[in-house]
CSV table of C-alpha atoms in Angstrom, one decimal:
chain,number,residue,atom,x,y,z
A,1,GLU,CA,-20.4,-56.0,-70.0
A,2,VAL,CA,-22.4,-52.6,-70.2
A,3,GLN,CA,-20.9,-50.6,-71.8
A,4,LEU,CA,-21.8,-46.8,-72.5
A,5,GLN,CA,-19.8,-43.5,-74.7
A,6,GLU,CA,-20.9,-40.3,-75.3
A,7,SER,CA,-20.0,-38.2,-77.9
A,8,GLY,CA,-21.6,-35.4,-79.5
A,9,PRO,CA,-19.8,-31.2,-79.8
A,10,GLY,CA,-17.3,-30.0,-77.2
A,11,LEU,CA,-19.0,-27.0,-78.0
A,12,VAL,CA,-22.2,-25.2,-78.3
A,13,LYS,CA,-23.2,-21.7,-78.9
A,14,PRO,CA,-25.0,-20.1,-76.1
A,15,SER,CA,-29.1,-20.1,-76.8
A,16,GLN,CA,-28.7,-22.7,-79.5
A,17,SER,CA,-29.1,-26.1,-77.9
A,18,LEU,CA,-26.9,-28.9,-76.5
A,19,SER,CA,-27.6,-32.8,-78.5
A,20,LEU,CA,-25.6,-35.5,-77.0
A,21,THR,CA,-26.1,-39.9,-77.5
A,22,CYS,CA,-25.7,-42.3,-75.6
A,23,SER,CA,-24.5,-45.2,-76.8
A,24,VAL,CA,-24.7,-48.5,-75.3
A,25,THR,CA,-22.9,-51.9,-75.4
A,26,GLY,CA,-23.8,-55.2,-73.5
A,27,TYR,CA,-27.1,-54.5,-72.3
A,28,SER,CA,-30.7,-53.7,-74.2
A,29,ILE,CA,-31.9,-50.2,-73.9
A,30,THR,CA,-34.8,-51.6,-73.1
A,31,SER,CA,-33.9,-53.1,-69.7
A,32,ASN,CA,-33.7,-51.1,-67.3
A,33,TYR,CA,-33.4,-46.6,-66.8
A,34,TRP,CA,-30.8,-44.7,-68.4
A,35,GLY,CA,-29.6,-41.9,-67.6
A,36,TRP,CA,-27.8,-38.5,-67.9
A,37,ILE,CA,-25.5,-36.5,-65.3
A,38,ARG,CA,-23.8,-33.6,-65.5
A,39,LYS,CA,-20.8,-32.4,-63.3
A,40,PHE,CA,-19.5,-28.4,-63.4
A,41,PRO,CA,-16.2,-27.0,-62.8
A,42,GLY,CA,-16.7,-27.4,-59.2
A,43,ASN,CA,-17.0,-30.6,-58.7
A,44,LYS,CA,-21.7,-29.6,-58.1
A,45,MET,CA,-23.1,-33.6,-60.1
A,46,GLU,CA,-26.6,-33.2,-61.0
A,47,TRP,CA,-29.4,-35.4,-62.1
A,48,MET,CA,-31.0,-34.2,-65.3
A,49,GLY,CA,-32.9,-36.9,-66.6
A,50,TYR,CA,-33.9,-40.7,-67.3
A,51,ILE,CA,-35.4,-42.2,-70.1
A,52,SER,CA,-37.1,-45.9,-68.4
A,53,TYR,CA,-37.3,-49.8,-70.7
A,54,SER,CA,-41.0,-48.3,-72.0
A,55,GLY,CA,-39.6,-45.4,-73.1
A,56,SER,CA,-40.4,-43.1,-70.3
A,57,THR,CA,-38.8,-40.4,-69.1
A,58,SER,CA,-38.1,-38.0,-65.7
A,59,TYR,CA,-36.9,-35.2,-65.6
A,60,ASN,CA,-35.3,-32.9,-63.0
A,61,PRO,CA,-37.6,-30.0,-62.3
A,62,SER,CA,-34.9,-27.6,-62.9
A,63,LEU,CA,-34.0,-28.1,-66.1
A,64,LYS,CA,-38.5,-29.3,-67.5
A,65,SER,CA,-38.6,-26.5,-69.6
A,66,ARG,CA,-35.4,-27.7,-71.9
A,67,ILE,CA,-35.0,-30.5,-71.1
A,68,SER,CA,-35.5,-33.5,-73.7
A,69,ILE,CA,-34.3,-37.7,-73.3
A,70,THR,CA,-35.3,-39.9,-76.4
A,71,ARG,CA,-34.4,-43.1,-77.4
A,72,ASP,CA,-33.6,-45.4,-80.7
A,73,THR,CA,-34.1,-48.8,-79.7
A,74,SER,CA,-32.5,-50.7,-83.6
A,75,LYS,CA,-29.6,-49.0,-82.3
A,76,ASN,CA,-28.9,-48.8,-78.7
A,77,GLN,CA,-29.0,-45.8,-78.4
A,78,PHE,CA,-30.9,-42.6,-75.9
A,79,PHE,CA,-29.8,-39.0,-76.2
A,80,LEU,CA,-30.3,-36.2,-74.6
A,81,GLN,CA,-31.2,-32.6,-76.7
A,82,LEU,CA,-31.1,-28.8,-74.6
A,83,ASN,CA,-32.4,-26.5,-75.8
A,84,SER,CA,-31.3,-22.9,-75.3
A,85,VAL,CA,-27.6,-23.2,-73.6
A,86,THR,CA,-26.0,-20.8,-71.4
A,87,THR,CA,-22.7,-21.4,-69.8
A,88,GLU,CA,-24.1,-21.5,-66.8
A,89,ASP,CA,-24.4,-25.4,-68.6
A,90,THR,CA,-20.8,-26.1,-69.2
A,91,ALA,CA,-20.2,-29.5,-67.6
A,92,THR,CA,-19.1,-32.5,-68.2
A,93,TYR,CA,-21.7,-34.8,-69.2
A,94,TYR,CA,-22.0,-38.6,-68.3
A,95,CYS,CA,-25.2,-41.3,-69.7
A,96,ALA,CA,-25.4,-43.7,-67.0
A,97,ARG,CA,-27.3,-46.6,-66.4
A,98,SER,CA,-30.1,-48.2,-63.0
A,99,GLU,CA,-31.0,-50.9,-62.9
A,100,LEU,CA,-33.8,-50.2,-61.1
A,101,ARG,CA,-36.5,-46.8,-60.5
A,102,ARG,CA,-34.9,-45.0,-57.8
A,103,ALA,CA,-31.3,-47.7,-57.9
A,104,PRO,CA,-27.5,-46.7,-57.9
A,105,PHE,CA,-26.1,-45.5,-61.3
A,106,ASP,CA,-24.4,-48.9,-62.0
A,107,TYR,CA,-22.4,-48.5,-64.7
A,108,TRP,CA,-21.4,-45.0,-66.2
A,109,GLY,CA,-20.1,-43.7,-69.2
A,110,GLN,CA,-16.9,-41.0,-69.8
A,111,GLY,CA,-17.5,-38.2,-70.1
A,112,VAL,CA,-17.5,-35.8,-72.4
A,113,MET,CA,-16.8,-32.1,-72.3
A,114,VAL,CA,-19.1,-29.4,-73.3
A,115,THR,CA,-18.3,-26.1,-73.3
A,116,VAL,CA,-21.2,-23.3,-74.0
A,117,SER,CA,-19.1,-20.3,-75.4
A,118,SER,CA,-19.5,-17.9,-77.9
B,1,ASP,CA,-34.6,-30.3,-53.4
B,2,THR,CA,-32.7,-32.8,-50.1
B,3,VAL,CA,-29.5,-30.8,-50.1
B,4,LEU,CA,-26.9,-33.6,-49.3
B,5,THR,CA,-23.8,-32.2,-47.2
B,6,GLN,CA,-20.5,-33.4,-47.2
B,7,SER,CA,-16.7,-32.0,-45.7
B,8,PRO,CA,-14.4,-30.4,-49.0
B,9,ALA,CA,-11.7,-32.7,-47.9
B,10,LEU,CA,-10.0,-34.8,-45.5
B,11,ALA,CA,-6.0,-36.0,-45.1
B,12,VAL,CA,-5.2,-39.3,-43.3
B,13,SER,CA,-2.3,-41.7,-43.6
B,14,PRO,CA,-1.8,-45.4,-44.9
B,15,GLY,CA,-3.1,-47.8,-43.0
B,16,GLU,CA,-6.2,-45.4,-41.5
B,17,ARG,CA,-9.0,-45.6,-40.3
B,18,VAL,CA,-11.1,-42.7,-42.0
B,19,SER,CA,-14.5,-42.6,-42.2
B,20,ILE,CA,-16.2,-39.9,-44.2
B,21,SER,CA,-20.3,-38.2,-43.2
B,22,CYS,CA,-22.9,-37.0,-45.5
B,23,ARG,CA,-26.1,-34.8,-44.1
B,24,ALA,CA,-29.3,-35.2,-46.0
B,25,SER,CA,-31.7,-32.1,-45.5
B,26,GLU,CA,-34.8,-34.3,-45.2
B,27,GLY,CA,-35.1,-38.7,-44.6
B,28,VAL,CA,-34.3,-41.2,-47.6
B,29,ASN,CA,-34.7,-44.1,-45.9
B,30,SER,CA,-31.5,-46.1,-46.5
B,31,TYR,CA,-31.2,-44.6,-50.9
B,32,MET,CA,-28.2,-42.9,-50.0
B,33,HIS,CA,-24.7,-44.0,-52.8
B,34,TRP,CA,-21.9,-43.3,-52.6
B,35,TYR,CA,-19.5,-43.4,-55.3
B,36,GLN,CA,-15.2,-43.1,-56.0
B,37,GLN,CA,-14.3,-40.4,-58.8
B,38,LYS,CA,-10.9,-40.1,-60.3
B,39,PRO,CA,-9.2,-36.8,-61.2
B,40,GLY,CA,-10.3,-37.8,-65.8
B,41,GLN,CA,-12.7,-41.0,-64.8
B,42,GLN,CA,-16.2,-41.9,-64.3
B,43,PRO,CA,-17.5,-42.1,-60.9
B,44,LYS,CA,-17.8,-46.0,-59.6
B,45,LEU,CA,-20.2,-47.1,-57.9
B,46,LEU,CA,-19.2,-48.3,-54.3
B,47,ILE,CA,-21.8,-48.5,-52.2
B,48,TYR,CA,-25.7,-48.7,-52.4
B,49,LYS,CA,-29.0,-48.4,-50.6
B,50,ALA,CA,-26.9,-47.4,-47.8
B,51,SER,CA,-24.7,-51.0,-46.7
B,52,ASN,CA,-24.4,-52.7,-49.3
B,53,LEU,CA,-21.2,-53.4,-51.1
B,54,ALA,CA,-21.2,-52.9,-55.4
B,55,SER,CA,-19.8,-55.7,-57.5
B,56,GLY,CA,-15.6,-55.9,-57.2
B,57,VAL,CA,-15.4,-53.4,-54.6
B,58,PRO,CA,-12.6,-54.4,-51.8
B,59,ALA,CA,-14.8,-54.9,-47.9
B,60,ARG,CA,-12.5,-52.3,-46.6
B,61,PHE,CA,-15.3,-50.7,-47.9
B,62,SER,CA,-18.2,-49.8,-46.4
B,63,GLY,CA,-21.5,-48.5,-45.3
B,64,SER,CA,-23.6,-47.1,-43.1
B,65,GLY,CA,-26.9,-45.0,-42.0
B,66,SER,CA,-30.3,-44.5,-42.3
B,67,GLY,CA,-32.9,-41.6,-42.2
B,68,THR,CA,-30.4,-38.5,-43.2
B,69,ASP,CA,-27.1,-39.2,-41.3
B,70,PHE,CA,-24.9,-41.6,-43.7
B,71,THR,CA,-20.9,-42.6,-43.2
B,72,LEU,CA,-18.5,-44.2,-45.6
B,73,THR,CA,-15.9,-45.8,-44.3
B,74,ILE,CA,-12.5,-46.5,-45.7
B,75,ASP,CA,-10.3,-49.1,-43.5
B,76,PRO,CA,-8.1,-49.7,-43.5
B,77,VAL,CA,-6.6,-46.7,-47.0
B,78,GLU,CA,-4.8,-47.7,-48.8
B,79,ALA,CA,-2.4,-45.3,-51.8
B,80,ASP,CA,-5.1,-46.0,-54.2
B,81,ASP,CA,-8.0,-44.3,-52.0
B,82,THR,CA,-6.8,-40.5,-52.9
B,83,ALA,CA,-10.2,-39.4,-54.7
B,84,THR,CA,-13.6,-37.9,-54.7
B,85,TYR,CA,-16.8,-39.9,-53.3
B,86,PHE,CA,-20.1,-38.4,-53.4
B,87,CYS,CA,-23.0,-39.2,-52.1
B,88,GLN,CA,-26.4,-39.5,-53.8
B,89,GLN,CA,-29.9,-40.2,-52.7
B,90,SER,CA,-32.7,-41.7,-55.3
B,91,TRP,CA,-35.6,-41.7,-52.1
B,92,ASN,CA,-36.5,-38.6,-53.3
B,93,ASP,CA,-37.4,-36.6,-56.4
B,94,PRO,CA,-34.4,-35.6,-57.8
B,95,TYR,CA,-32.0,-37.7,-57.5
B,96,THR,CA,-28.9,-35.4,-55.9
B,97,PHE,CA,-25.9,-34.8,-55.0
B,98,GLY,CA,-23.9,-34.4,-52.5
B,99,ALA,CA,-20.9,-32.0,-52.7
B,100,GLY,CA,-17.5,-34.6,-52.6
B,101,THR,CA,-14.8,-35.5,-50.2
B,102,LYS,CA,-11.6,-35.1,-51.6
B,103,LEU,CA,-9.9,-37.7,-49.6
B,104,GLU,CA,-6.0,-37.8,-49.7
B,105,LEU,CA,-2.9,-39.1,-48.3
B,106,LYS,CA,-0.6,-37.7,-46.3
């Protein structure tokens, strides 16, 4: 079965970069689409972007200047980097899989809470 | 961006039928999906592409709609269905989510 697990610091200072790792077991990230979604306090959810089986990426335009999603196929991991964070980036961050482009997210990680605060 | 509008909360009694609506600000074809999220847990896919039941999801859950208006129905509701339900579209870029409907049981 596909399992995803997010990891990374739970506290980031404003203006710094947020870096998270999603470790995938049970399935190769050289197949399908692997995305990041975040949930803000108050329940709003935002799709941030994905990296595809080929390594191509797609980002939410609202983040396009600050976001980067990369991967390490040898470790079956993919990564999120969000630059120049503010308190408005405080959220629970999830990694998830889509079987195809435009498919739903059928497997999710447990999520990691990240607080941006000085 | 495509805005998805959901009613904020509903309260029903066990055994009843409940319908949760999601209206899109522009057409999303059939690319509307529904998730259930309980406190402290990750979202769980219930329905994909408007009306298809995800693997392992009880047949009490069903979905309908196309274009801009979509509905998730639970019939009959059970106590374990207390959760927040989100719709999500993947037809228009960027993908977007509704604000969620909190379902409470009386």
